Amino acid sequence: MFLVIFVLLFLTGSVFGNHWTYNDEGEWSNLCQTGKSQSPIALTRSIAILKEFHPFSMHGYGQSTTALLQNNGHSAEVRLQNIEAPTVHGGGLPGTYQLDHLHFHWQSEHTMNNYRFPLELHLVHFEQKHRNLSEAVKHPHGVAVLGVLFDLSLDDDEDFQPLLEIIDNLKETVGEPRHLKDVFSAKSFLPRDKGGFYRYQGSLTTPGCNEGVIWTVFTNTLPISPKQVKIFEAMQTEEKTALTKNYRSLQALNDRTVYLRVSPMRSSATSLELSVMLLGLSVLYSKLC
Ligand SMILES: [Zn+2]
């Protein structure tokens, strides 16, 4: 009898605690409860310290390649195939990091200036000196995640369509990767201006919540339509329940520092706006006098 119960628990993943859902965050494993550098957090200008990081150097993200997409029961996950993995360095990162995979959260995990976006993409990287992601998570600075926030737009984002067709097809099928029909390019899912971003030290946002993850969340967003967001929301978990949301609640900042790099493009736009405003004021002033 005990053996039967054990086998059942083993099969459902309950024995080793690898079975978790977004409805039972309070029961997530150790570090998720006790960690002091957890993610996600609320990103706001008022708590951030401005810092001039070097720009990012990104290589290979523009390659068009085949990709596998799967519903892992917690998210939609994309793995690039048949290419040398794209790499990133600079941007204040302490080494060179290679792309492992991409996955999505709906709604966003990080909030920016107290706003929760409809979608957040995580491009998960590991430091090249480690063999793979599972090895890298054990080391400080072993993992770097680039986060991209999506804002609602009236029009569909064309780059999303091939991905969404597959997501729609496998919404009820957990753990069975499918090939994307069209080629995939990670670059289409990064903002064109990557000069502005928040930076802090955090964790994985799913169990075991390993810390030592360097987070970058770009301040420039990409568009997505409400219709496209609905396709993500229709995905199902292993238990065939709707995965209507898959974001972890905000975590305490504790004694961490959040840095903000302001895009030079944005600040030049701001200074242009300022000069236009000053010109307007001086015209008004000259008319008054
Ligand atoms: Zn994630």
GROMACS .gro file of C-alpha atoms and ligand atoms in nm:
model
  290
    1MET     CA    1   0.000   0.000   0.000
    2PHE     CA    2   0.277   0.244   0.105
    3LEU     CA    3   0.466   0.150  -0.208
    4VAL     CA    4   0.161   0.231  -0.423
    5ILE     CA    5   0.124   0.573  -0.253
    6PHE     CA    6   0.498   0.641  -0.296
    7VAL     CA    7   0.487   0.548  -0.664
    8LEU     CA    8   0.183   0.772  -0.715
    9LEU     CA    9   0.353   1.062  -0.536
   10PHE     CA   10   0.672   0.998  -0.734
   11LEU     CA   11   0.482   1.002  -1.062
   12THR     CA   12   0.308   1.328  -0.976
   13GLY     CA   13   0.644   1.475  -0.871
   14SER     CA   14   0.536   1.545  -0.513
   15VAL     CA   15   0.812   1.340  -0.348
   16PHE     CA   16   1.103   1.556  -0.453
   17GLY     CA   17   0.916   1.883  -0.457
   18ASN     CA   18   0.961   1.938  -0.831
   19HIS     CA   19   0.589   1.980  -0.875
   20TRP     CA   20   0.477   2.338  -0.823
   21THR     CA   21   0.216   2.580  -0.946
   22TYR     CA   22   0.161   2.955  -0.943
   23ASN     CA   23  -0.126   2.902  -0.697
   24ASP     CA   24   0.097   2.764  -0.422
   25GLU     CA   25   0.389   3.012  -0.406
   26GLY     CA   26   0.383   2.979  -0.025
   27GLU     CA   27   0.490   2.615  -0.063
   28TRP     CA   28   0.774   2.666  -0.309
   29SER     CA   29   1.104   2.507  -0.199
   30ASN     CA   30   1.356   2.648   0.051
   31LEU     CA   31   1.539   2.939  -0.111
   32CYS     CA   32   1.212   3.071  -0.259
   33GLN     CA   33   1.102   3.137   0.100
   34THR     CA   34   1.430   3.219   0.275
   35GLY     CA   35   1.634   3.394   0.002
   36LYS     CA   36   1.721   3.760   0.046
   37SER     CA   37   1.797   3.835  -0.322
   38GLN     CA   38   1.485   3.707  -0.491
   39SER     CA   39   1.316   3.806  -0.817
   40PRO     CA   40   1.102   3.963  -0.954
   41ILE     CA   41   1.100   4.307  -0.793
   42ALA     CA   42   0.926   4.639  -0.851
   43LEU     CA   43   1.148   4.857  -1.071
   44THR     CA   44   1.095   5.229  -1.029
   45ARG     CA   45   1.302   5.532  -1.119
   46SER     CA   46   1.276   5.660  -0.763
   47ILE     CA   47   1.464   5.363  -0.609
   48ALA     CA   48   1.723   5.332  -0.888
   49ILE     CA   49   2.074   5.474  -0.892
   50LEU     CA   50   2.178   5.607  -1.232
   51LYS     CA   51   2.485   5.429  -1.369
   52GLU     CA   52   2.681   5.461  -1.693
   53PHE     CA   53   2.730   5.097  -1.794
   54HIS     CA   54   2.915   5.028  -2.121
   55PRO     CA   55   2.670   4.940  -2.400
   56PHE     CA   56   2.596   4.571  -2.463
   57SER     CA   57   2.790   4.383  -2.731
   58MET     CA   58   2.557   4.123  -2.876
   59HIS     CA   59   2.660   3.862  -3.132
   60GLY     CA   60   2.455   3.615  -3.331
   61TYR     CA   61   2.106   3.723  -3.223
   62GLY     CA   62   2.018   3.818  -3.580
   63GLN     CA   63   2.077   3.466  -3.719
   64SER     CA   64   1.765   3.310  -3.866
   65THR     CA   65   1.741   2.950  -3.759
   66THR     CA   66   1.510   2.661  -3.680
   67ALA     CA   67   1.369   2.650  -3.328
   68LEU     CA   68   1.178   2.416  -3.102
   69LEU     CA   69   0.887   2.542  -2.895
   70GLN     CA   70   0.731   2.358  -2.604
   71ASN     CA   71   0.467   2.407  -2.338
   72ASN     CA   72   0.661   2.306  -2.024
   73GLY     CA   73   0.349   2.331  -1.806
   74HIS     CA   74   0.462   2.666  -1.663
   75SER     CA   75   0.549   2.866  -1.976
   76ALA     CA   76   0.607   2.860  -2.351
   77GLU     CA   77   0.978   2.790  -2.407
   78VAL     CA   78   1.180   2.844  -2.727
   79ARG     CA   79   1.514   2.675  -2.800
   80LEU     CA   80   1.719   2.775  -3.101
   81GLN     CA   81   1.868   2.495  -3.310
   82ASN     CA   82   2.154   2.440  -3.553
   83ILE     CA   83   2.345   2.756  -3.474
   84GLU     CA   84   2.629   2.862  -3.255
   85ALA     CA   85   2.452   3.012  -2.953
   86PRO     CA   86   2.421   3.393  -2.956
   87THR     CA   87   2.642   3.562  -2.695
   88VAL     CA   88   2.639   3.889  -2.503
   89HIS     CA   89   2.903   4.079  -2.310
   90GLY     CA   90   2.947   4.439  -2.196
   91GLY     CA   91   2.653   4.621  -2.039
   92GLY     CA   92   2.819   4.581  -1.698
   93LEU     CA   93   2.815   4.199  -1.722
   94PRO     CA   94   3.122   4.037  -1.560
   95GLY     CA   95   3.182   3.792  -1.848
   96THR     CA   96   3.048   3.654  -2.175
   97TYR     CA   97   2.709   3.484  -2.157
   98GLN     CA   98   2.548   3.252  -2.410
   99LEU     CA   99   2.178   3.219  -2.480
  100ASP     CA  100   2.023   2.899  -2.343
  101HIS     CA  101   1.655   2.955  -2.421
  102LEU     CA  102   1.371   3.207  -2.423
  103HIS     CA  103   1.041   3.183  -2.234
  104PHE     CA  104   0.742   3.405  -2.163
  105HIS     CA  105   0.543   3.519  -1.860
  106TRP     CA  106   0.193   3.659  -1.883
  107GLN     CA  107   0.148   3.908  -1.720
  108SER     CA  108   0.494   4.060  -1.658
  109GLU     CA  109   0.691   3.948  -1.352
  110HIS     CA  110   0.874   4.279  -1.303
  111THR     CA  111   0.668   4.590  -1.273
  112MET     CA  112   0.811   4.913  -1.410
  113ASN     CA  113   0.707   5.241  -1.244
  114ASN     CA  114   0.421   5.051  -1.076
  115TYR     CA  115   0.281   4.916  -1.402
  116ARG     CA  116   0.242   4.544  -1.475
  117PHE     CA  117   0.280   4.479  -1.847
  118PRO     CA  118   0.074   4.212  -2.029
  119LEU     CA  119   0.381   4.004  -2.124
  120GLU     CA  120   0.748   3.963  -2.029
  121LEU     CA  121   1.008   3.767  -2.224
  122HIS     CA  122   1.311   3.617  -2.049
  123LEU     CA  123   1.621   3.544  -2.257
  124VAL     CA  124   1.809   3.312  -2.021
  125HIS     CA  125   2.189   3.308  -2.059
  126PHE     CA  126   2.469   3.129  -1.875
  127GLU     CA  127   2.831   3.233  -1.840
  128GLN     CA  128   3.033   3.065  -2.114
  129LYS     CA  129   3.293   2.925  -1.876
  130HIS     CA  130   3.027   2.687  -1.738
  131ARG     CA  131   2.918   2.374  -1.920
  132ASN     CA  132   2.545   2.440  -1.918
  133LEU     CA  133   2.264   2.625  -1.740
  134SER     CA  134   2.217   2.371  -1.460
  135GLU     CA  135   2.590   2.391  -1.381
  136ALA     CA  136   2.592   2.773  -1.406
  137VAL     CA  137   2.304   2.830  -1.160
  138LYS     CA  138   2.528   2.696  -0.882
  139HIS     CA  139   2.778   2.981  -0.928
  140PRO     CA  140   2.758   3.350  -0.839
  141HIS     CA  141   2.704   3.551  -1.162
  142GLY     CA  142   2.661   3.219  -1.347
  143VAL     CA  143   2.332   3.325  -1.506
  144ALA     CA  144   2.224   3.647  -1.675
  145VAL     CA  145   1.866   3.706  -1.785
  146LEU     CA  146   1.763   3.976  -2.031
  147GLY     CA  147   1.401   4.075  -1.971
  148VAL     CA  148   1.186   4.238  -2.237
  149LEU     CA  149   0.849   4.391  -2.151
  150PHE     CA  150   0.563   4.404  -2.401
  151ASP     CA  151   0.308   4.682  -2.404
  152LEU     CA  152  -0.042   4.657  -2.551
  153SER     CA  153  -0.086   4.779  -2.904
  154LEU     CA  154  -0.389   4.777  -3.132
  155ASP     CA  155  -0.206   4.595  -3.410
  156ASP     CA  156  -0.068   4.240  -3.399
  157ASP     CA  157   0.311   4.214  -3.384
  158GLU     CA  158   0.391   4.025  -3.705
  159ASP     CA  159   0.709   3.873  -3.560
  160PHE     CA  160   0.496   3.688  -3.307
  161GLN     CA  161   0.262   3.515  -3.554
  162PRO     CA  162   0.464   3.197  -3.635
  163LEU     CA  163   0.530   3.147  -3.263
  164LEU     CA  164   0.168   3.200  -3.166
  165GLU     CA  165   0.039   2.950  -3.423
  166ILE     CA  166   0.248   2.677  -3.257
  167ILE     CA  167   0.156   2.790  -2.905
  168ASP     CA  168  -0.208   2.767  -3.008
  169ASN     CA  169  -0.146   2.412  -3.138
  170LEU     CA  170   0.029   2.281  -2.832
  171LYS     CA  171  -0.162   2.464  -2.561
  172GLU     CA  172  -0.295   2.130  -2.430
  173THR     CA  173   0.025   1.932  -2.488
  174VAL     CA  174   0.282   1.958  -2.210
  175GLY     CA  175   0.643   1.852  -2.268
  176GLU     CA  176   0.631   1.780  -2.641
  177PRO     CA  177   0.853   2.020  -2.836
  178ARG     CA  178   0.744   2.115  -3.188
  179HIS     CA  179   0.942   2.276  -3.466
  180LEU     CA  180   0.848   2.626  -3.570
  181LYS     CA  181   0.744   2.624  -3.936
  182ASP     CA  182   0.933   2.943  -4.010
  183VAL     CA  183   1.284   3.040  -3.915
  184PHE     CA  184   1.331   3.219  -3.585
  185SER     CA  185   1.550   3.514  -3.498
  186ALA     CA  186   1.600   3.616  -3.135
  187LYS     CA  187   1.672   3.972  -3.250
  188SER     CA  188   1.304   4.024  -3.340
  189PHE     CA  189   1.222   3.988  -2.971
  190LEU     CA  190   1.468   4.249  -2.846
  191PRO     CA  191   1.400   4.624  -2.846
  192ARG     CA  192   1.593   4.809  -3.117
  193ASP     CA  193   1.730   5.053  -2.860
  194LYS     CA  194   1.889   4.839  -2.590
  195GLY     CA  195   2.069   5.135  -2.432
  196GLY     CA  196   1.826   5.183  -2.142
  197PHE     CA  197   1.788   4.917  -1.875
  198TYR     CA  198   1.748   4.835  -1.508
  199ARG     CA  199   2.015   4.614  -1.348
  200TYR     CA  200   2.010   4.425  -1.020
  201GLN     CA  201   2.121   4.099  -0.858
  202GLY     CA  202   1.836   3.853  -0.822
  203SER     CA  203   1.723   3.496  -0.865
  204LEU     CA  204   1.543   3.254  -1.092
  205THR     CA  205   1.171   3.330  -1.059
  206THR     CA  206   1.070   2.961  -1.050
  207PRO     CA  207   1.167   2.688  -0.796
  208GLY     CA  208   1.450   2.639  -0.679
  209CYS     CA  209   1.478   3.023  -0.704
  210ASN     CA  210   1.862   3.002  -0.725
  211GLU     CA  211   2.028   3.335  -0.653
  212GLY     CA  212   2.331   3.487  -0.826
  213VAL     CA  213   2.130   3.581  -1.137
  214ILE     CA  214   2.222   3.912  -1.302
  215TRP     CA  215   1.903   4.078  -1.417
  216THR     CA  216   1.869   4.326  -1.700
  217VAL     CA  217   1.522   4.461  -1.778
  218PHE     CA  218   1.513   4.689  -2.081
  219THR     CA  219   1.323   5.016  -2.042
  220ASN     CA  220   1.213   5.012  -2.406
  221THR     CA  221   0.919   4.783  -2.469
  222LEU     CA  222   0.788   4.589  -2.771
  223PRO     CA  223   0.423   4.585  -2.884
  224ILE     CA  224   0.172   4.300  -2.858
  225SER     CA  225  -0.201   4.302  -2.930
  226PRO     CA  226  -0.471   4.190  -2.680
  227LYS     CA  227  -0.566   3.910  -2.926
  228GLN     CA  228  -0.209   3.779  -2.918
  229VAL     CA  229  -0.191   3.791  -2.537
  230LYS     CA  230  -0.509   3.576  -2.526
  231ILE     CA  231  -0.326   3.296  -2.711
  232PHE     CA  232  -0.071   3.274  -2.428
  233GLU     CA  233  -0.349   3.280  -2.168
  234ALA     CA  234  -0.516   2.979  -2.331
  235MET     CA  235  -0.219   2.754  -2.251
  236GLN     CA  236  -0.279   2.469  -2.009
  237THR     CA  237  -0.082   2.314  -1.725
  238GLU     CA  238  -0.001   1.945  -1.684
  239GLU     CA  239  -0.325   1.907  -1.485
  240LYS     CA  240  -0.519   2.048  -1.782
  241THR     CA  241  -0.608   2.364  -1.594
  242ALA     CA  242  -0.578   2.699  -1.769
  243LEU     CA  243  -0.243   2.873  -1.722
  244THR     CA  244  -0.413   3.212  -1.723
  245LYS     CA  245  -0.120   3.372  -1.539
  246ASN     CA  246   0.234   3.258  -1.479
  247TYR     CA  247   0.411   3.535  -1.291
  248ARG     CA  248   0.564   3.518  -0.944
  249SER     CA  249   0.461   3.785  -0.694
  250LEU     CA  250   0.697   4.078  -0.627
  251GLN     CA  251   0.981   4.005  -0.382
  252ALA     CA  252   1.138   4.227  -0.117
  253LEU     CA  253   1.433   4.438  -0.234
  254ASN     CA  254   1.609   4.404   0.106
  255ASP     CA  255   1.952   4.570   0.098
  256ARG     CA  256   2.007   4.539  -0.278
  257THR     CA  257   2.081   4.826  -0.514
  258VAL     CA  258   1.889   4.874  -0.837
  259TYR     CA  259   2.078   5.055  -1.112
  260LEU     CA  260   1.930   5.234  -1.409
  261ARG     CA  261   2.111   5.309  -1.732
  262VAL     CA  262   1.933   5.576  -1.931
  263SER     CA  263   1.952   5.528  -2.307
  264PRO     CA  264   2.159   5.802  -2.472
  265MET     CA  265   1.899   5.799  -2.752
  266ARG     CA  266   1.623   5.879  -2.507
  267SER     CA  267   1.820   6.149  -2.326
  268SER     CA  268   1.907   6.313  -2.659
  269ALA     CA  269   1.533   6.304  -2.745
  270THR     CA  270   1.462   6.461  -2.409
  271SER     CA  271   1.720   6.733  -2.462
  272LEU     CA  272   1.573   6.795  -2.809
  273GLU     CA  273   1.226   6.829  -2.652
  274LEU     CA  274   1.375   7.062  -2.395
  275SER     CA  275   1.539   7.282  -2.659
  276VAL     CA  276   1.211   7.298  -2.857
  277MET     CA  277   1.033   7.399  -2.535
  278LEU     CA  278   1.297   7.663  -2.454
  279LEU     CA  279   1.275   7.799  -2.810
  280GLY     CA  280   0.895   7.824  -2.768
  281LEU     CA  281   0.937   8.005  -2.437
  282SER     CA  282   1.189   8.251  -2.580
  283VAL     CA  283   0.955   8.325  -2.874
  284LEU     CA  284   0.672   8.384  -2.627
  285TYR     CA  285   0.899   8.600  -2.411
  286SER     CA  286   1.012   8.810  -2.709
  287LYS     CA  287   0.644   8.863  -2.807
  288LEU     CA  288   0.550   8.968  -2.457
  289CYS     CA  289   0.835   9.214  -2.426
  290ZN      ZN  290   1.117   3.360  -1.651
   0.00000   0.00000   0.00000
